[in-house]
Coordinates of C-alpha atoms and ligand atoms in Angstrom, one line a residue:
M222 CA 116.0 144.9 48.2
R223 CA 116.5 146.2 51.7
S224 CA 116.6 149.7 53.2
L225 CA 117.9 150.9 56.5
I226 CA 115.3 153.3 58.0
S227 CA 115.5 152.4 61.7
I228 CA 118.4 150.6 63.5
L229 CA 115.8 147.9 64.2
D230 CA 115.8 147.0 60.6
L231 CA 119.0 145.1 61.4
S232 CA 119.0 142.2 63.7
V233 CA 121.6 141.8 66.4
E234 CA 123.2 139.1 64.3
E235 CA 123.3 141.5 61.3
L236 CA 125.0 144.2 63.5
D237 CA 127.6 141.8 64.5
E238 CA 128.2 140.8 60.9
L239 CA 128.6 144.5 60.0
I240 CA 131.0 145.1 62.8
G241 CA 132.9 142.0 61.5
V242 CA 133.0 143.4 58.0
A243 CA 134.1 146.9 59.3
N244 CA 136.8 145.4 61.2
D245 CA 138.0 143.5 58.2
I246 CA 137.9 146.6 56.1
I247 CA 140.2 148.3 58.6
D248 CA 142.6 145.4 58.5
N249 CA 142.4 144.7 54.7
P250 CA 141.2 147.8 53.0
A251 CA 142.6 146.7 49.4
K252 CA 140.3 143.6 49.5
Y253 CA 137.3 146.1 49.2
S254 CA 138.8 148.8 47.1
E255 CA 137.1 147.7 43.9
I256 CA 133.9 145.8 45.3
C257 CA 131.4 148.6 44.3
R258 CA 133.1 149.4 40.9
G259 CA 130.3 150.7 38.6
K260 CA 127.9 151.4 41.4
K261 CA 126.4 154.8 42.3
L262 CA 125.5 156.2 45.7
A263 CA 123.2 159.3 45.6
T264 CA 123.5 161.5 48.7
L265 CA 120.4 163.6 49.2
F266 CA 120.9 165.8 52.1
F267 CA 118.1 168.3 52.6
E268 CA 119.6 169.4 56.0
P269 CA 123.1 170.5 57.0
S270 CA 125.8 167.9 57.4
T271 CA 129.6 167.5 57.3
R272 CA 130.5 164.1 58.7
T273 CA 127.5 161.9 57.7
R274 CA 127.4 163.1 54.0
L275 CA 131.3 163.1 53.5
S276 CA 131.7 159.8 55.4
F277 CA 129.0 158.2 53.1
E278 CA 130.8 159.7 50.0
A279 CA 134.3 158.7 51.2
A280 CA 132.9 155.2 52.0
M281 CA 131.6 154.8 48.5
Y282 CA 134.9 156.1 46.9
E283 CA 136.9 153.7 49.1
L284 CA 134.7 150.8 47.7
G285 CA 135.6 151.9 44.2
G286 CA 132.1 153.2 43.5
N287 CA 130.8 156.6 42.4
V288 CA 128.7 159.4 44.1
L289 CA 125.8 161.7 42.9
S290 CA 125.0 164.4 45.4
V291 CA 122.3 166.9 46.2
T292 CA 123.0 169.2 49.2
G293 CA 120.5 171.6 50.7
A294 CA 116.9 171.7 50.0
G295 CA 117.2 175.0 48.2
S296 CA 119.3 173.6 45.2
S297 CA 117.1 170.7 44.4
S298 CA 113.5 170.3 43.0
A299 CA 112.4 170.0 46.5
A300 CA 112.5 173.8 46.4
K301 CA 110.0 173.7 43.6
G302 CA 107.6 171.6 45.6
E303 CA 108.6 168.1 44.4
S304 CA 107.4 165.4 46.8
V305 CA 109.9 163.0 48.6
A306 CA 108.1 160.1 46.7
D307 CA 108.8 161.6 43.3
T308 CA 112.3 162.5 44.2
A309 CA 112.8 158.9 45.3
K310 CA 111.5 157.5 42.0
T311 CA 113.5 159.8 40.0
V312 CA 116.9 159.1 41.8
S313 CA 116.2 155.3 41.4
C314 CA 116.7 156.0 37.6
Y315 CA 120.3 157.3 38.2
A316 CA 121.7 155.6 41.2
D317 CA 122.1 152.1 42.9
I318 CA 121.5 153.3 46.5
I319 CA 120.3 156.4 48.3
A320 CA 121.5 158.0 51.6
M321 CA 118.8 160.6 52.4
R322 CA 118.8 163.2 55.4
H323 CA 115.6 165.2 55.7
S324 CA 114.2 167.6 58.5
K325 CA 110.8 165.8 58.3
E326 CA 110.5 162.7 60.4
G327 CA 109.7 159.8 58.2
A328 CA 110.9 161.2 54.9
P329 CA 113.4 158.5 54.3
L330 CA 110.8 155.8 55.1
V331 CA 108.4 157.5 52.4
A332 CA 111.4 157.5 50.0
S333 CA 112.1 153.8 50.7
M334 CA 108.5 153.0 49.9
N335 CA 108.8 154.7 46.5
A336 CA 112.4 154.0 45.4
T337 CA 113.3 150.9 43.5
I338 CA 116.8 150.9 45.2
P339 CA 117.9 150.8 48.8
V340 CA 117.4 153.9 50.9
I341 CA 119.4 154.7 54.0
N342 CA 118.1 157.1 56.6
A343 CA 121.0 159.5 57.2
G344 CA 118.9 161.4 60.0
D345 CA 115.2 162.4 59.8
G346 CA 114.3 165.3 61.9
G347 CA 114.4 164.7 65.6
H348 CA 113.6 161.0 65.1
N349 CA 116.4 158.5 64.1
H350 CA 119.9 158.3 62.9
P351 CA 120.7 154.7 62.4
T352 CA 124.1 155.0 60.7
Q353 CA 125.4 157.2 63.6
T354 CA 124.4 154.3 65.7
L355 CA 126.5 151.9 63.4
A356 CA 129.5 154.3 64.1
D357 CA 128.7 154.2 67.8
L358 CA 128.4 150.5 68.1
L359 CA 131.8 149.9 66.4
T360 CA 133.3 152.5 68.6
I361 CA 131.9 150.8 71.8
R362 CA 133.0 147.4 70.6
R363 CA 136.6 148.6 69.7
E364 CA 137.0 150.7 72.8
K365 CA 135.2 148.4 75.5
G366 CA 135.6 145.1 73.8
R367 CA 131.9 144.3 74.2
L368 CA 128.3 145.6 73.7
D369 CA 126.7 144.0 76.8
N370 CA 127.2 144.6 80.5
L371 CA 127.7 148.5 80.1
T372 CA 126.3 151.4 82.0
I373 CA 125.7 154.1 79.4
G374 CA 125.2 157.7 80.2
L375 CA 123.4 159.9 77.7
C376 CA 123.7 163.5 78.3
G377 CA 122.3 166.7 76.8
D378 CA 119.3 167.0 74.4
L379 CA 117.6 163.6 74.8
K380 CA 114.4 165.1 73.4
F381 CA 115.5 166.0 70.0
G382 CA 118.7 164.2 69.7
R383 CA 118.1 161.6 67.0
T384 CA 121.4 159.9 67.6
V385 CA 120.3 159.1 71.3
H386 CA 117.1 157.5 70.1
S387 CA 118.7 155.1 67.7
L388 CA 121.4 154.4 70.1
I389 CA 119.0 153.4 72.8
E390 CA 117.1 151.3 70.4
A391 CA 120.1 149.4 69.6
M392 CA 121.7 149.0 73.0
A393 CA 118.3 147.9 74.5
R394 CA 118.8 144.6 72.7
Y395 CA 122.1 143.6 74.6
T396 CA 122.0 142.1 78.1
G397 CA 123.3 143.7 81.3
V398 CA 122.9 147.2 79.8
K399 CA 121.9 150.1 82.2
F400 CA 120.9 153.6 81.0
V401 CA 121.6 156.9 82.7
L402 CA 119.6 159.6 81.1
I403 CA 121.1 163.1 82.0
S404 CA 119.3 166.0 80.7
P405 CA 117.5 169.2 81.7
E406 CA 113.7 168.7 82.5
E407 CA 112.7 170.3 79.2
L408 CA 114.9 168.0 77.1
K409 CA 114.0 164.6 78.6
L410 CA 113.7 161.4 76.5
P411 CA 110.6 161.2 74.5
S412 CA 108.0 158.7 75.9
Y413 CA 108.2 156.6 72.7
V414 CA 111.9 155.9 73.3
K415 CA 111.5 155.6 77.1
S416 CA 108.8 153.0 76.7
I417 CA 111.4 150.7 74.9
I418 CA 113.6 150.9 78.0
K419 CA 110.5 150.2 80.4
E420 CA 109.0 147.4 78.3
K421 CA 112.3 145.4 78.5
N422 CA 112.7 146.2 82.2
I423 CA 116.1 147.7 81.6
P424 CA 117.4 149.5 84.7
Y425 CA 117.6 153.2 84.1
V426 CA 118.1 156.4 86.0
Q427 CA 116.7 159.8 85.1
T428 CA 118.7 162.7 86.4
T429 CA 119.8 166.3 85.8
D430 CA 123.1 165.9 87.6
L431 CA 126.0 164.7 85.4
E432 CA 128.6 164.8 88.0
A433 CA 126.7 162.7 90.4
A434 CA 126.1 160.1 87.7
M435 CA 129.8 160.0 86.6
P436 CA 131.3 157.3 88.8
D437 CA 129.0 154.7 87.5
L438 CA 129.5 155.2 83.8
D439 CA 131.3 152.9 81.4
I440 CA 130.2 155.2 78.5
L441 CA 129.5 158.9 78.4
Y442 CA 127.6 160.0 75.3
M443 CA 127.4 163.7 75.2
T444 CA 125.1 165.6 72.7
R445 CA 124.6 168.9 71.4
V446 CA 121.3 170.9 72.1
Q447 CA 119.5 170.7 68.8
R448 CA 119.0 174.4 68.1
E449 CA 117.1 173.8 64.8
R450 CA 114.4 171.8 66.5
F451 CA 113.5 174.5 69.1
F452 CA 110.3 176.7 68.6
N453 CA 112.0 179.7 70.1
E454 CA 115.5 181.0 70.5
E455 CA 115.1 182.1 74.1
D456 CA 114.6 178.5 75.2
Y457 CA 117.6 177.4 73.3
L458 CA 120.0 180.1 74.7
R459 CA 118.7 179.2 78.3
L460 CA 119.4 175.4 77.7
K461 CA 122.4 175.3 75.3
D462 CA 125.1 175.2 78.0
S463 CA 123.4 173.0 80.4
Y464 CA 126.2 170.5 80.4
I465 CA 129.8 171.4 79.6
L466 CA 132.2 168.5 80.2
T467 CA 135.5 169.8 81.5
P468 CA 138.5 167.9 82.9
D469 CA 137.6 168.5 86.6
K470 CA 134.2 166.8 86.0
L471 CA 136.1 163.7 85.1
N472 CA 137.8 163.5 88.6
N473 CA 135.4 160.8 89.9
A474 CA 135.0 159.1 86.4
K475 CA 136.2 155.5 85.7
A476 CA 139.8 155.2 84.4
D477 CA 138.4 153.3 81.4
L478 CA 135.4 155.5 80.7
C479 CA 134.7 156.0 77.0
I480 CA 133.7 159.6 76.1
M481 CA 131.6 159.8 73.0
H482 CA 129.8 162.5 71.0
P483 CA 128.2 162.2 67.5
L484 CA 129.6 165.7 66.7
P485 CA 129.4 168.5 65.8
R486 CA 130.2 169.8 69.2
V487 CA 129.3 173.3 70.1
N488 CA 130.3 173.7 73.7
E489 CA 129.5 170.3 75.4
I490 CA 133.1 169.0 75.5
S491 CA 136.1 171.2 76.4
V492 CA 138.8 170.9 73.9
A493 CA 141.1 170.3 76.9
I494 CA 139.6 166.7 76.9
D495 CA 140.6 165.9 73.4
N496 CA 143.9 164.5 74.3
D497 CA 142.6 162.4 77.2
P498 CA 142.9 158.7 76.2
R499 CA 139.3 158.3 77.2
A500 CA 138.0 160.7 74.4
A501 CA 136.7 158.6 71.6
Y502 CA 134.7 161.0 69.5
F503 CA 137.2 161.4 66.7
K504 CA 137.7 157.7 66.5
Q505 CA 133.9 157.6 66.2
V506 CA 134.0 159.8 63.1
L507 CA 136.5 157.3 61.4
N508 CA 134.5 154.4 62.6
G509 CA 131.4 155.8 60.9
K510 CA 133.1 155.6 57.5
Y511 CA 134.0 151.8 58.0
M512 CA 130.5 150.9 59.1
R513 CA 129.0 152.9 56.2
M514 CA 131.2 150.9 53.9
A515 CA 130.0 147.7 55.4
L516 CA 126.5 148.8 55.2
I517 CA 126.7 149.8 51.4
C518 CA 128.3 146.4 50.7
K519 CA 125.5 144.5 52.5
L520 CA 122.6 146.6 51.0
L521 CA 124.1 146.3 47.5
E522 CA 124.6 142.6 48.2
V523 CA 128.2 142.7 46.9
L524 CA 129.8 140.7 49.7
Ligands
NCD808 C1 124.2 164.4 64.5 C2 123.0 164.6 63.8 O1 122.9 165.1 62.6 O2 121.9 164.2 64.3 N1 125.3 164.7 63.7 C3 125.8 163.6 63.0 O3 125.3 163.1 62.1 N2 127.0 163.1 63.4 C4 124.3 165.1 65.8 C5 124.0 166.6 65.9 O4 123.8 167.2 64.8 O5 124.0 167.1 67.0

Protein backbone atom coordinates (compact mmCIF):
# COMPACT_ATOMS: atom_id res chain seq x y z
CA MET A 1 0.00 0.00 0.00
CA ARG A 2 1.43 3.37 -1.03
CA SER A 3 0.70 6.94 -0.06
CA LEU A 4 1.66 10.25 -1.69
CA ILE A 5 3.01 12.65 0.92
CA SER A 6 5.82 14.32 -1.05
CA ILE A 7 6.19 14.52 -4.83
CA LEU A 8 9.49 12.67 -4.30
CA ASP A 9 7.47 9.59 -3.32
CA LEU A 10 7.00 9.17 -7.08
CA SER A 11 9.95 8.42 -9.33
CA VAL A 12 10.42 10.34 -12.59
CA GLU A 13 9.31 7.16 -14.40
CA GLU A 14 6.13 7.03 -12.33
CA LEU A 15 5.42 10.71 -13.04
CA ASP A 16 5.76 9.88 -16.73
CA GLU A 17 3.40 6.95 -16.31
CA LEU A 18 0.80 9.17 -14.53
CA ILE A 19 1.06 11.78 -17.28
CA GLY A 20 0.51 8.99 -19.82
CA VAL A 21 -2.57 7.73 -17.96
CA ALA A 22 -3.96 11.28 -17.61
CA ASN A 23 -3.53 11.88 -21.34
CA ASP A 24 -5.28 8.58 -22.03
CA ILE A 25 -8.14 9.57 -19.69
CA ILE A 26 -8.49 12.83 -21.63
CA ASP A 27 -8.67 10.90 -24.93
CA ASN A 28 -10.73 7.91 -23.74
CA PRO A 29 -12.77 8.88 -20.67
CA ALA A 30 -15.27 6.03 -21.14
CA LYS A 31 -12.50 3.47 -20.60
CA TYR A 32 -12.11 4.70 -17.01
CA SER A 33 -15.68 5.52 -16.07
CA GLU A 34 -16.28 2.34 -14.03
CA ILE A 35 -12.75 1.52 -12.96
CA CYS A 36 -13.26 2.51 -9.29
CA ARG A 37 -16.80 1.16 -8.96
CA GLY A 38 -17.43 0.24 -5.29
CA LYS A 39 -14.42 2.21 -4.01
CA LYS A 40 -14.69 5.17 -1.66
CA LEU A 41 -12.49 8.26 -1.41
CA ALA A 42 -12.57 10.19 1.88
CA THR A 43 -11.69 13.86 1.52
CA LEU A 44 -10.60 15.26 4.89
CA PHE A 45 -10.08 18.98 4.43
CA PHE A 46 -9.24 20.82 7.63
CA GLU A 47 -8.31 24.01 5.72
CA PRO A 48 -10.19 26.00 3.06
CA SER A 49 -10.27 24.63 -0.49
CA THR A 50 -12.33 24.89 -3.64
CA ARG A 51 -10.29 23.34 -6.45
CA THR A 52 -8.36 20.65 -4.68
CA ARG A 53 -11.27 19.08 -2.82
CA LEU A 54 -13.75 19.38 -5.68
CA SER A 55 -11.24 18.06 -8.19
CA PHE A 56 -10.52 15.03 -6.01
CA GLU A 57 -14.24 14.43 -5.66
CA ALA A 58 -14.97 14.99 -9.35
CA ALA A 59 -12.05 12.68 -10.16
CA MET A 60 -13.48 9.87 -8.01
CA TYR A 61 -16.99 10.30 -9.47
CA GLU A 62 -15.60 10.20 -13.01
CA LEU A 63 -13.88 6.91 -12.14
CA GLY A 64 -17.23 5.49 -11.01
CA GLY A 65 -16.35 5.62 -7.31
CA ASN A 66 -17.95 7.31 -4.32
CA VAL A 67 -16.90 10.08 -1.97
CA LEU A 68 -17.12 10.67 1.81
CA SER A 69 -16.26 14.18 2.88
CA VAL A 70 -15.25 16.19 5.93
CA THR A 71 -14.80 19.92 5.42
CA GLY A 72 -13.50 22.35 8.01
CA ALA A 73 -11.83 21.41 11.27
CA GLY A 74 -14.83 22.78 13.15
CA SER A 75 -17.28 20.20 11.86
CA SER A 76 -15.28 17.05 12.60
CA SER A 77 -14.02 15.35 15.75
CA ALA A 78 -10.76 17.28 15.31
CA ALA A 79 -12.71 20.06 17.06
CA LYS A 80 -13.15 17.72 20.05
CA GLY A 81 -9.41 17.17 20.22
CA GLU A 82 -9.09 13.93 18.24
CA SER A 83 -5.56 13.25 16.99
CA VAL A 84 -4.73 12.95 13.30
CA ALA A 85 -3.58 9.38 14.00
CA ASP A 86 -6.96 8.37 15.45
CA THR A 87 -8.84 10.11 12.65
CA ALA A 88 -6.75 8.17 10.11
CA LYS A 89 -7.42 4.83 11.84
CA THR A 90 -11.13 5.62 11.96
CA VAL A 91 -11.49 6.70 8.35
CA SER A 92 -9.60 3.55 7.28
CA CYS A 93 -12.68 1.62 8.45
CA TYR A 94 -14.96 3.50 6.05
CA ALA A 95 -13.00 4.35 2.92
CA ASP A 96 -10.44 2.90 0.49
CA ILE A 97 -8.27 6.02 0.10
CA ILE A 98 -7.87 9.37 1.87
CA ALA A 99 -7.06 12.85 0.55
CA MET A 100 -6.10 15.09 3.48
CA ARG A 101 -5.46 18.83 3.73
CA HIS A 102 -4.24 20.18 7.06
CA SER A 103 -2.76 23.40 8.40
CA LYS A 104 -0.04 21.51 10.25
CA GLU A 105 3.04 20.51 8.28
CA GLY A 106 3.43 16.74 8.47
CA ALA A 107 -0.18 15.92 9.41
CA PRO A 108 -0.80 13.83 6.24
CA LEU A 109 2.46 11.96 6.92
CA VAL A 110 1.24 11.10 10.43
CA ALA A 111 -2.09 10.04 8.91
CA SER A 112 -0.30 7.76 6.42
CA MET A 113 1.65 6.11 9.25
CA ASN A 114 -1.57 5.24 11.03
CA ALA A 115 -4.02 4.55 8.21
CA THR A 116 -4.42 1.12 6.68
CA ILE A 117 -5.35 2.71 3.32
CA PRO A 118 -3.37 5.06 1.02
CA VAL A 119 -3.21 8.71 2.10
CA ILE A 120 -2.71 11.58 -0.32
CA ASN A 121 -1.33 14.89 0.93
CA ALA A 122 -3.69 17.55 -0.43
CA GLY A 123 -1.62 20.36 1.12
CA ASP A 124 0.06 20.51 4.54
CA GLY A 125 0.58 24.00 5.93
CA GLY A 126 3.33 25.92 4.18
CA HIS A 127 5.15 22.71 3.32
CA ASN A 128 4.09 20.59 0.33
CA HIS A 129 1.27 20.16 -2.18
CA PRO A 130 2.22 17.22 -4.40
CA THR A 131 -1.06 16.84 -6.30
CA GLN A 132 -0.92 20.49 -7.38
CA THR A 133 2.49 19.60 -8.77
CA LEU A 134 0.92 16.73 -10.70
CA ALA A 135 -1.48 19.28 -12.24
CA ASP A 136 1.47 21.58 -12.97
CA LEU A 137 3.55 18.85 -14.61
CA LEU A 138 0.75 17.77 -16.93
CA THR A 139 0.17 21.41 -17.84
CA ILE A 140 3.84 22.04 -18.60
CA ARG A 141 4.05 18.85 -20.63
CA ARG A 142 0.93 19.65 -22.66
CA GLU A 143 1.75 23.34 -23.14
CA LYS A 144 5.51 23.11 -23.74
CA GLY A 145 5.79 19.51 -24.99
CA ARG A 146 8.59 18.73 -22.53
CA LEU A 147 9.64 18.84 -18.89
CA ASP A 148 13.35 19.41 -19.49
CA ASN A 149 15.33 22.39 -20.82
CA LEU A 150 13.03 25.00 -19.34
CA THR A 151 13.63 28.28 -17.52
CA ILE A 152 11.00 28.48 -14.82
CA GLY A 153 10.19 31.73 -13.05
CA LEU A 154 8.48 31.33 -9.68
CA CYS A 155 7.03 34.60 -8.46
CA GLY A 156 5.37 35.78 -5.25
CA ASP A 157 5.29 34.04 -1.89
CA LEU A 158 8.11 31.53 -2.22
CA LYS A 159 8.41 31.23 1.55
CA PHE A 160 4.97 29.93 2.46
CA GLY A 161 3.80 28.80 -0.98
CA ARG A 162 3.65 25.02 -0.70
CA THR A 163 2.90 24.59 -4.41
CA VAL A 164 6.25 26.21 -5.22
CA HIS A 165 8.14 23.90 -2.86
CA SER A 166 6.70 20.75 -4.41
CA LEU A 167 7.11 22.04 -7.97
CA ILE A 168 10.80 22.81 -7.38
CA GLU A 169 11.34 19.34 -5.88
CA ALA A 170 9.79 17.81 -8.99
CA MET A 171 11.43 19.99 -11.67
CA ALA A 172 14.88 19.70 -10.06
CA ARG A 173 14.95 16.11 -11.33
CA TYR A 174 14.81 17.07 -15.02
CA THR A 175 17.85 18.10 -17.05
CA GLY A 176 18.48 21.56 -18.43
CA VAL A 177 16.15 23.26 -15.96
CA LYS A 178 16.92 26.73 -14.63
CA PHE A 179 15.03 28.47 -11.82
CA VAL A 180 14.37 32.19 -11.50
CA LEU A 181 13.17 32.90 -7.96
CA ILE A 182 11.26 36.19 -7.86
CA SER A 183 10.02 37.41 -4.48
CA PRO A 184 10.23 40.19 -1.94
CA GLU A 185 13.17 39.79 0.47
CA GLU A 186 10.83 38.66 3.25
CA LEU A 187 9.23 35.92 1.17
CA LYS A 188 12.30 34.20 -0.23
CA LEU A 189 12.46 30.45 -0.74
CA PRO A 190 13.14 28.55 2.53
CA SER A 191 16.66 27.16 2.81
CA TYR A 192 15.52 23.53 2.86
CA VAL A 193 14.07 23.95 -0.65
CA LYS A 194 16.93 26.11 -1.91
CA SER A 195 19.39 23.45 -0.81
CA ILE A 196 17.80 21.02 -3.28
CA ILE A 197 18.66 23.43 -6.11
CA LYS A 198 22.18 24.00 -4.79
CA GLU A 199 22.99 20.33 -4.15
CA LYS A 200 22.16 19.49 -7.74
CA ASN A 201 24.12 22.46 -9.08
CA ILE A 202 21.04 23.69 -10.91
CA PRO A 203 21.49 27.23 -12.25
CA TYR A 204 19.26 29.73 -10.46
CA VAL A 205 18.79 33.45 -10.06
CA GLN A 206 17.24 35.14 -7.05
CA THR A 207 15.70 38.55 -7.71
CA THR A 208 12.98 40.95 -6.67
CA ASP A 209 12.49 42.23 -10.23
CA LEU A 210 9.85 40.38 -12.27
CA GLU A 211 10.09 42.56 -15.36
CA ALA A 212 13.85 42.22 -15.65
CA ALA A 213 13.53 38.44 -15.41
CA MET A 214 10.67 38.19 -17.92
CA PRO A 215 12.57 37.84 -21.27
CA ASP A 216 14.32 34.62 -20.19
CA LEU A 217 11.27 32.74 -18.95
CA ASP A 218 9.62 29.73 -20.60
CA ILE A 219 7.24 29.40 -17.66
CA LEU A 220 6.01 32.03 -15.24
CA TYR A 221 4.43 30.52 -12.12
CA MET A 222 2.63 33.25 -10.18
CA THR A 223 1.51 32.69 -6.57
CA ARG A 224 -0.70 34.34 -4.00
CA VAL A 225 0.81 35.83 -0.83
CA GLN A 226 -0.31 33.28 1.79
CA ARG A 227 -2.19 35.51 4.22
CA GLU A 228 -3.11 32.63 6.56
CA ARG A 229 0.55 31.85 7.27
CA PHE A 230 1.51 35.39 8.34
CA PHE A 231 2.08 36.27 11.97
CA ASN A 232 0.68 39.77 11.57
CA GLU A 233 -1.75 41.45 9.22
CA GLU A 234 0.47 44.53 8.72
CA ASP A 235 3.18 42.49 7.01
CA TYR A 236 0.59 40.82 4.82
CA LEU A 237 -0.93 44.15 3.75
CA ARG A 238 2.52 45.52 2.94
CA LEU A 239 3.50 42.53 0.82
CA LYS A 240 0.27 41.32 -0.73
CA ASP A 241 0.47 43.33 -3.93
CA SER A 242 4.22 42.96 -4.49
CA TYR A 243 3.64 41.48 -7.95
CA ILE A 244 0.67 42.13 -10.19
CA LEU A 245 0.98 40.74 -13.69
CA THR A 246 -0.62 43.14 -16.17
CA PRO A 247 -0.51 42.97 -19.99
CA ASP A 248 2.19 45.68 -20.25
CA LYS A 249 4.55 43.57 -18.14
CA LEU A 250 4.37 40.88 -20.83
CA ASN A 251 5.78 43.22 -23.51
CA ASN A 252 9.22 41.65 -23.35
CA ALA A 253 8.05 38.11 -22.58
CA LYS A 254 8.57 35.17 -24.94
CA ALA A 255 5.78 34.60 -27.46
CA ASP A 256 5.41 31.04 -26.15
CA LEU A 257 5.65 31.84 -22.44
CA CYS A 258 3.36 29.63 -20.34
CA ILE A 259 1.67 31.60 -17.53
CA MET A 260 0.63 29.45 -14.59
CA HIS A 261 -0.94 29.98 -11.16
CA PRO A 262 -2.20 27.29 -8.76
CA LEU A 263 -5.16 29.56 -7.93
CA PRO A 264 -6.93 31.06 -6.09
CA ARG A 265 -5.64 34.37 -7.40
CA VAL A 266 -6.24 37.47 -5.38
CA ASN A 267 -4.58 40.25 -7.34
CA GLU A 268 -1.52 38.61 -8.86
CA ILE A 269 -2.76 38.30 -12.44
CA SER A 270 -4.93 40.91 -14.07
CA VAL A 271 -8.11 39.43 -15.61
CA ALA A 272 -7.04 41.22 -18.79
CA ILE A 273 -4.52 38.39 -19.24
CA ASP A 274 -7.11 35.61 -19.05
CA ASN A 275 -7.71 35.61 -22.81
CA ASP A 276 -4.03 35.76 -23.71
CA PRO A 277 -3.15 32.41 -25.36
CA ARG A 278 -0.23 32.15 -22.95
CA ALA A 279 -2.52 32.01 -19.90
CA ALA A 280 -2.65 28.38 -18.75
CA TYR A 281 -4.07 28.66 -15.23
CA PHE A 282 -7.57 27.45 -15.97
CA LYS A 283 -6.18 24.59 -18.06
CA GLN A 284 -4.14 23.77 -14.96
CA VAL A 285 -7.38 23.36 -12.99
CA LEU A 286 -8.74 20.83 -15.47
CA ASN A 287 -5.41 19.03 -15.72
CA GLY A 288 -5.46 18.66 -11.95
CA LYS A 289 -8.61 16.58 -12.15
CA TYR A 290 -7.11 14.23 -14.74
CA MET A 291 -3.89 13.77 -12.80
CA ARG A 292 -5.83 13.06 -9.60
CA MET A 293 -7.83 10.45 -11.52
CA ALA A 294 -4.58 8.84 -12.66
CA LEU A 295 -3.15 8.99 -9.13
CA ILE A 296 -6.23 7.44 -7.50
CA CYS A 297 -6.09 4.58 -10.05
CA LYS A 298 -2.41 4.02 -9.30
CA LEU A 299 -2.71 4.06 -5.51
CA LEU A 300 -5.81 1.82 -5.58
CA GLU A 301 -3.95 -0.48 -7.99
CA VAL A 302 -6.91 -0.73 -10.36
CA LEU A 303 -5.02 -0.17 -13.61
C1 LIG B 1 -2.93 26.39 -3.43
C2 LIG B 1 -2.80 25.85 -2.03
O1 LIG B 1 -3.80 25.48 -1.40
O2 LIG B 1 -1.67 25.76 -1.59
N1 LIG B 1 -4.22 26.25 -3.93
C3 LIG B 1 -4.53 25.09 -4.58
O3 LIG B 1 -4.61 24.03 -3.99
N2 LIG B 1 -4.68 25.14 -5.89
C4 LIG B 1 -2.40 27.76 -3.60
C5 LIG B 1 -2.91 28.84 -2.69
O4 LIG B 1 -3.78 28.61 -1.86
O5 LIG B 1 -2.44 29.94 -2.86
